[in-house]
Every structure is written in structure tokens, then in C-alpha cells.
Tab-separated table of C-alpha atoms and ligand atoms in Angstrom:
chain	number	residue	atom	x	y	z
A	1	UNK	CA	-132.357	-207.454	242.867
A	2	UNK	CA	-129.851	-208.983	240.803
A	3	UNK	CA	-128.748	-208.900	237.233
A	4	UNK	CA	-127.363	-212.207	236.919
A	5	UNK	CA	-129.483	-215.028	236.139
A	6	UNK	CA	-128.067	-218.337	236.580
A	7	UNK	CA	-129.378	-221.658	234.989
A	8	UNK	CA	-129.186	-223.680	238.346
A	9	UNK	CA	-131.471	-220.975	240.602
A	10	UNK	CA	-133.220	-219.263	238.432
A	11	UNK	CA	-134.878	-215.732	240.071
A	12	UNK	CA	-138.095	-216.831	241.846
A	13	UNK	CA	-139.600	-213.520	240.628
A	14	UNK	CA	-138.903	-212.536	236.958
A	15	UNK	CA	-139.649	-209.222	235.457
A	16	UNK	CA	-139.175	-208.348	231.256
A	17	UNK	CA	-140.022	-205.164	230.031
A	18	UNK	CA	-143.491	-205.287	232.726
A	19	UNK	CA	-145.591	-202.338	232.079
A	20	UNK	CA	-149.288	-201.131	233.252
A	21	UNK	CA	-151.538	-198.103	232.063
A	22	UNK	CA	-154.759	-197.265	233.468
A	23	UNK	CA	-155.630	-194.971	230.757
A	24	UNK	CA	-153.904	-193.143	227.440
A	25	UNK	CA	-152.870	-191.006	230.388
A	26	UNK	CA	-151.698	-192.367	233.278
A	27	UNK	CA	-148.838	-194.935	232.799
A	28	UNK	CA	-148.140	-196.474	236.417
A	29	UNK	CA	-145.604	-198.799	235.660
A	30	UNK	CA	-143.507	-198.636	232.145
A	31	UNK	CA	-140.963	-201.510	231.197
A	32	UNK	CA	-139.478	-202.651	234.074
A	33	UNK	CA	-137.072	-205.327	234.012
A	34	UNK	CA	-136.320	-207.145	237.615
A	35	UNK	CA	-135.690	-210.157	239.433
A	36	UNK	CA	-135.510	-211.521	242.680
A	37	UNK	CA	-133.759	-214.811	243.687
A	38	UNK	CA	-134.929	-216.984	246.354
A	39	UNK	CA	-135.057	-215.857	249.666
A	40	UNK	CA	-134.359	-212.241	248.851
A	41	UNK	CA	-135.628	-209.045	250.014
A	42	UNK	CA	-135.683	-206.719	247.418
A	43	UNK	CA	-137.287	-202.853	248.251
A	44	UNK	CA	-139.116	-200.558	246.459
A	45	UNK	CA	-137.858	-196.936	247.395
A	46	UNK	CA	-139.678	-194.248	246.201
A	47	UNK	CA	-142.426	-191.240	246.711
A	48	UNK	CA	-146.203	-191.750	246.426
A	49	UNK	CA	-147.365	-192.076	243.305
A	50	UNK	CA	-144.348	-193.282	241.277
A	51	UNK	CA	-145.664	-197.307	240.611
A	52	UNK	CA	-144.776	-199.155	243.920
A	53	UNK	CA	-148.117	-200.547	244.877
A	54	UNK	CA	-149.024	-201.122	241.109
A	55	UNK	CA	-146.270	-202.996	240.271
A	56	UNK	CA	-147.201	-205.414	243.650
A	57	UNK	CA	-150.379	-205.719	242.170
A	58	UNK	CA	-149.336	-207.010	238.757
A	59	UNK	CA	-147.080	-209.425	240.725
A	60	UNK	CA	-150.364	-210.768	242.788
A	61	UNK	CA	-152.608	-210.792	240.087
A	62	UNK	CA	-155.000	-207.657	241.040
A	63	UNK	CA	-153.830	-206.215	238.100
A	64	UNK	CA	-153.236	-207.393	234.388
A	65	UNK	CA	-149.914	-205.819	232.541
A	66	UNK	CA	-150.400	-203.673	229.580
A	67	UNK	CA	-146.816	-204.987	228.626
A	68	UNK	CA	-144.286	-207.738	229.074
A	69	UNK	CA	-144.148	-210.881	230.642
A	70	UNK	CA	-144.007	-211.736	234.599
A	71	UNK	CA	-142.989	-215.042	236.351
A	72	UNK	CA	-143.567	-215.998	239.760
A	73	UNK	CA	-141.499	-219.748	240.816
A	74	UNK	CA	-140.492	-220.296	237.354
A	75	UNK	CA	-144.158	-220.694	235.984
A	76	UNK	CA	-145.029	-217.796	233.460
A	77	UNK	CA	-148.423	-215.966	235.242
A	78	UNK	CA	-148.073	-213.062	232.818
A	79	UNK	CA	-147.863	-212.283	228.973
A	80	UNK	CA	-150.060	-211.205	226.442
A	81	UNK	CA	-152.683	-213.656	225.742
A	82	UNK	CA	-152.001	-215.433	229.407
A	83	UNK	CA	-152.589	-214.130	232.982
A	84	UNK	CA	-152.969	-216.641	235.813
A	85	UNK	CA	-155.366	-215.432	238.377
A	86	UNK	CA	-154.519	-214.287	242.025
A	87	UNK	CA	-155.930	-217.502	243.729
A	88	UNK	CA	-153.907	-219.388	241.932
A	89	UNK	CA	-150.580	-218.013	242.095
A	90	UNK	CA	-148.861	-218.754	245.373
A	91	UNK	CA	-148.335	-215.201	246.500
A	92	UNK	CA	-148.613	-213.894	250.329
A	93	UNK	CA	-149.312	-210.312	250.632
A	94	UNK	CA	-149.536	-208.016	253.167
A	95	UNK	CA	-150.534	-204.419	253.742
A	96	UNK	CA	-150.592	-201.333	254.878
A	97	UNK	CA	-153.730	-201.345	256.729
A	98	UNK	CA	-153.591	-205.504	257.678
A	99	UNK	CA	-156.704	-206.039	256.140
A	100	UNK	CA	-157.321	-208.942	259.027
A	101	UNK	CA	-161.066	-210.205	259.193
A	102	UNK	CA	-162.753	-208.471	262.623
A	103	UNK	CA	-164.978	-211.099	263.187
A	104	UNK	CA	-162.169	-214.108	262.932
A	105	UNK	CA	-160.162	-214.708	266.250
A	106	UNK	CA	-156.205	-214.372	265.396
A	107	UNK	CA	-155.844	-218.366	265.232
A	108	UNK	CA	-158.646	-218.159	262.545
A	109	UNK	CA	-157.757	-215.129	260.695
A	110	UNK	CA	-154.489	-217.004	260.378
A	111	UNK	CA	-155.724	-220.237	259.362
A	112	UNK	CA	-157.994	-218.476	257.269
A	113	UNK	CA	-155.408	-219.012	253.514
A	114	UNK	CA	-155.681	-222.502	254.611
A	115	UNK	CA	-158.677	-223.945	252.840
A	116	UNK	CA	-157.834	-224.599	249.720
A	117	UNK	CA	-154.410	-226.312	250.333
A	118	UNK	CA	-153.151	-229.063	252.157
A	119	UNK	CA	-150.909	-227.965	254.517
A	120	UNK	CA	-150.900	-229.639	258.400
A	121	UNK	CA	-151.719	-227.741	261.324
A	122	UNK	CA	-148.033	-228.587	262.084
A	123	UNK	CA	-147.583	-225.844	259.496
A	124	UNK	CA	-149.947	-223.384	261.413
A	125	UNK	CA	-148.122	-224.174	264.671
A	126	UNK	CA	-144.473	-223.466	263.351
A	127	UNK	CA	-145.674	-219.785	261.947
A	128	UNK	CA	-147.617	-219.241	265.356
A	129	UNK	CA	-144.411	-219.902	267.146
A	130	UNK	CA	-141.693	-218.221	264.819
A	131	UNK	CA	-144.318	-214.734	265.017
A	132	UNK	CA	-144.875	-215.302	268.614
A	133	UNK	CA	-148.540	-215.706	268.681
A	134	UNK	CA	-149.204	-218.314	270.723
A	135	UNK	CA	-150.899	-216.319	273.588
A	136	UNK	CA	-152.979	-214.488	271.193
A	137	UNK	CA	-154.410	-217.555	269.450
A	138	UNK	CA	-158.216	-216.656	270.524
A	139	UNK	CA	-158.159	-212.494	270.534
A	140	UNK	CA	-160.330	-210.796	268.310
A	141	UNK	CA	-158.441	-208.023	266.082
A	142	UNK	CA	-160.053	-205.121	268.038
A	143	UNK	CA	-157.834	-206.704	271.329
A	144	UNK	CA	-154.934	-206.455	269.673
A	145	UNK	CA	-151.853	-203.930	269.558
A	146	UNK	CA	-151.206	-202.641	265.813
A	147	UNK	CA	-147.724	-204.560	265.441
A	148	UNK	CA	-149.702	-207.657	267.189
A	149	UNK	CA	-152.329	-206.930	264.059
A	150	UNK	CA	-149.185	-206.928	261.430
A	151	UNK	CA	-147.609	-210.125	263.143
A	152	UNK	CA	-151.243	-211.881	262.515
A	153	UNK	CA	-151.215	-210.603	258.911
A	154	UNK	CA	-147.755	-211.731	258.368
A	155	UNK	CA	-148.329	-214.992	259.665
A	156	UNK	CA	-151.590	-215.488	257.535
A	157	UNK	CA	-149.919	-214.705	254.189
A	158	UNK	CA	-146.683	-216.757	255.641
A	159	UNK	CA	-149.132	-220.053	256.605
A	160	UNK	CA	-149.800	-221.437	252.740
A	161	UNK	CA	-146.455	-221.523	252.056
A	162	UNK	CA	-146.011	-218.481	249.438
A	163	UNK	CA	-143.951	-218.525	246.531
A	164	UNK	CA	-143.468	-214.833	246.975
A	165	UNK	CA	-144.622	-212.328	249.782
A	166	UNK	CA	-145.279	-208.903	249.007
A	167	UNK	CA	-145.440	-206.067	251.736
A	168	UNK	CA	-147.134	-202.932	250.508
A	169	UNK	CA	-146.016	-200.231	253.127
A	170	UNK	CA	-147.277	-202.695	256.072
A	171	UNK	CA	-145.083	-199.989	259.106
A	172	UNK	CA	-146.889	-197.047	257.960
A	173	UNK	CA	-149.885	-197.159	260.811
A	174	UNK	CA	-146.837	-197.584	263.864
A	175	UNK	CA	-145.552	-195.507	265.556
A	176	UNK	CA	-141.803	-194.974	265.015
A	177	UNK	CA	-140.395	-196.469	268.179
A	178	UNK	CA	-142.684	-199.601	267.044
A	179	UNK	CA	-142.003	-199.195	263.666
A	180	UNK	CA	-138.484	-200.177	264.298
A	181	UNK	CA	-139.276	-203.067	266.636
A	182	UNK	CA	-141.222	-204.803	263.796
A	183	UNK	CA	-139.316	-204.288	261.083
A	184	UNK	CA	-136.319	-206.343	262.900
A	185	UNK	CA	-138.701	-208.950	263.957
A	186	UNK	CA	-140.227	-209.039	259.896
A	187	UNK	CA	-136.419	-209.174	259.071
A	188	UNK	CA	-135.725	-212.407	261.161
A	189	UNK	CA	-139.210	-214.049	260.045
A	190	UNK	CA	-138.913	-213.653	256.444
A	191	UNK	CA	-135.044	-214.646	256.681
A	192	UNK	CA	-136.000	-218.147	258.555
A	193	UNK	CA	-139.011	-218.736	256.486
A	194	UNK	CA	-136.112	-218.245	253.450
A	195	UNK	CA	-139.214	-216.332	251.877
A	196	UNK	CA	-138.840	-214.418	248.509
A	197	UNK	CA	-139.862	-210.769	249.510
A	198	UNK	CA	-140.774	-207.569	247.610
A	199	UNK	CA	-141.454	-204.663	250.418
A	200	UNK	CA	-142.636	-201.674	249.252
A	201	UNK	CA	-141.918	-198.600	251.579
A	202	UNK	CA	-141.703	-194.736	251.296
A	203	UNK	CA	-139.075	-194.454	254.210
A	204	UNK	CA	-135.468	-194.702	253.140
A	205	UNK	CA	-133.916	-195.873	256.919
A	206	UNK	CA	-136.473	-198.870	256.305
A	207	UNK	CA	-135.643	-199.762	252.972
A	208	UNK	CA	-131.270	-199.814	253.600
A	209	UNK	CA	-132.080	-201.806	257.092
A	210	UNK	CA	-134.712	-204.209	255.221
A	211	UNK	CA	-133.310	-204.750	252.037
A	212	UNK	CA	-130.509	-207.305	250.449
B	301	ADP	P1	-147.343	-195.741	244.729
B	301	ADP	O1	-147.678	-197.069	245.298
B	301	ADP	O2	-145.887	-195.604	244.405
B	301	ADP	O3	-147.849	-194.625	245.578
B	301	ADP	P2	-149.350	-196.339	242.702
B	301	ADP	O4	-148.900	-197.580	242.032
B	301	ADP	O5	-150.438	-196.431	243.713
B	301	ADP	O6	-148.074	-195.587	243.304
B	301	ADP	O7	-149.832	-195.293	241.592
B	301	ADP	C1	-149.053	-194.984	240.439
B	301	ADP	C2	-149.854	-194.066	239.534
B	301	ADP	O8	-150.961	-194.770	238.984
B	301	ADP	C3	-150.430	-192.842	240.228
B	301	ADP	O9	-150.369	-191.786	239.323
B	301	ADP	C4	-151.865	-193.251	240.511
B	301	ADP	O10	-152.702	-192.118	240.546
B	301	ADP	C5	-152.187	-194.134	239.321
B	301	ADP	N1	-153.177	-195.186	239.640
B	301	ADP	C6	-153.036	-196.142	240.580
B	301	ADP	N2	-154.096	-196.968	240.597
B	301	ADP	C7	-154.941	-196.520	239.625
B	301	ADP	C8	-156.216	-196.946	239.123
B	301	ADP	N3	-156.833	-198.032	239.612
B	301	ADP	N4	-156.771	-196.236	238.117
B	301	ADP	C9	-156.145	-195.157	237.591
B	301	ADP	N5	-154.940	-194.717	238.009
B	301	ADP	C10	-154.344	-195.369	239.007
């Protein structure tokens, strides 16, 4: 994160006074101010419960702010009176639980963010290599190992060429010796893809080994 904002780069992801309640209640997220230049990885450090996934939400679109005003690449997707919708901000996202489809081999589940945009299968072929898929092209989900599963889900949301990617606590379901091995490997992709990155985690070792 960074507090200087600078004419010639502005932040990729932009952040003023961003807040979200559910109900009179429950306030998830209450004016937060952030921003993220490009090719960052900023984390969000913190217990269950105090905002993390909602605020990746509002970023993606799920959600709509109750306050404040969110940009994503320098085009305003938030305010009041304006929200963009997910499909069409360019936002990769990636979670916990991989969410790929089980009936969509790993070359398709990757492919899948494809039909709407342009890219070449050039594109498809550069991700496949830089996640070291290319054995695994015609598996089915259910064959593969869980960080196998997160490298397909990273290279899907990587594949359309995101403004931003957004990891919502995608270690959790590895085990720890696993857990490490991926989150070096996520470190190097997202660093040679130059991708704009919030990660969202719970575990503090992650977060100072992850984060800018
Ligand atoms: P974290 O990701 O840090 O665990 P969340 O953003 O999921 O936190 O939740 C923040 C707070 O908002 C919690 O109190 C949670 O119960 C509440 N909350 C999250 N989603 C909803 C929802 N859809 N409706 C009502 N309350 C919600």
C-alpha cells in the first residue's frame, strides 16, 4: 500500500473513504482509504470476521459500497449513483476453495474467462507454461493435487489479462509443508505477470513473506 500518489502512475487500485453495511447492524467495512500501485502485492492481515473478504468483494463487484468511491485501472467502478458490474471490470479472483468447474478438463477450466475477450491462445500457452501446467492440460479437477487445483485457478483468473487479482485466503485447504511451496511459486507468478494483487490471508508468516 502506499500513501503517495503520483500523477505519472497513478495506483491501479484506488480506495476513498470505501465503506459497506449489511444491515443498521453489522458494518463490514467502514471508510477505508487505500491504494495499490501497479504490480504490487498488498495483504490483508487480520482475524475472521474483521472485513477482509468484504472489502475483495466490493473491489470485484459482488458487492455494492454503502460509502465512498472505488477505482480499479484508473476508471471509477464505484460511487454513489455508479457501480460497474463484475463482468465488466477486469478483475481475476481467486479463492479459498478454487471454485474450478468439475466437469471442465484443466486446459478448459482455464480457457474458460476466455470467451468474451480477445486474447490468442498464445496468451493461454504463456500462463500454462509460467504455472507449469502443461502436463495437466486434459485432467479433470478430481485428478488433481490441491496446489495443482490452485495453480489451475490462478492461471484461469491470470489468462484474461486482469487489471487486478484478488486472492481470498486461496492456502487455507494445504497442508503447511505445501502451503509454503505455493505461496513461493504464487510469489514468482504474480511478480512476472507484473500483476496488481490484493491477498487476503489470516496467517501472519504468509502475509510478511507475500507482501510488498
Ligand atoms: P473476513 O473475511 O475478515 O472473515 P467478512 O468480510 O467475511 O470478514 O465479514 C465481515 C463482517 O460482515 C462479519 O461480521 C460478517 O458476519 C459480516 N457479513 C459478511 N457477509 C455478510 C452478508 N452477506 N450479510 C450480512 N453480514 C455479512
Amino acid at each position: 500500500m502506499s500513501n503517495q500518489i503520483s500523477n505519472e502512475n497513478p495506483p491501479v487500485i484506488t480506495c476513498i473513504g470505501i465503506g459497506k453495511s449489511y444491515s443498521e447492524t453489522t458494518t463490514a467495512v467502514r471508510d477505508l482509504n487505500l491504494t495499490v500501485n501497479y504490480g504490487e502485492i498488498l495483504v490483508l492481515l487480520g482475524p475472521s470476521g474483521c472485513g477482509k473478504t468484504t472489502l475483495l468483494r466490493l473491489i470485484a463487484g459482488f458487492e455494492e459500497p454503502t460509502t465512498g468511491t472505488l477505482s480499479l485501472g484508473g476508471q471509477l467502478v464505484s460511487m454513489p449513483g455508479k457501480f460497474i458490474r463484475p463482468e465488466n471490470r477486469k478483475v481475476g479472483m481467486v479463492f479459498q476453495d478454487y471454485a474450478l468447474f468439475p466437469h471442465l478438463n484443466v486446459q478448459k477450466n482455464i480457457e474458460f474467462g476466455l470467451e468474451k475477450s480477445n486474447k490468442s491462445s498464445e496468451t493461454v500457452e504463456k500462463i500454462v507454461n509460467l504455472v507449469g501446467l502443461e502436463h495437466l492440460l486434459k485432467r479433470m479437477p478430481n485428478e488433481l493435487s490441491g496446489g495443482e487445483q490452485q495453480r489451475t485457478a490462478l492461471a484461469r483468473a491470470l489468462v484474461p489479462n486482469p487489471t487486478v487479482m484478488l486472492f481470498d485466503e486461496p492456502l487455507s485447504n494445504l497442508d503447511a509443508t505445501l502451503r509454503i511451496k505455493i505461496r513461493e511459486e504464487i510469489k514468482e507468478i504474480l511478480k512476472q505477470a507484473q500483476a496488481t494483487t490484493i491477498f487476503v490471508t489470516h496467517d501472519k508468516e504468509e502475509a510478511m513473506f507475500l507482501a510488498d
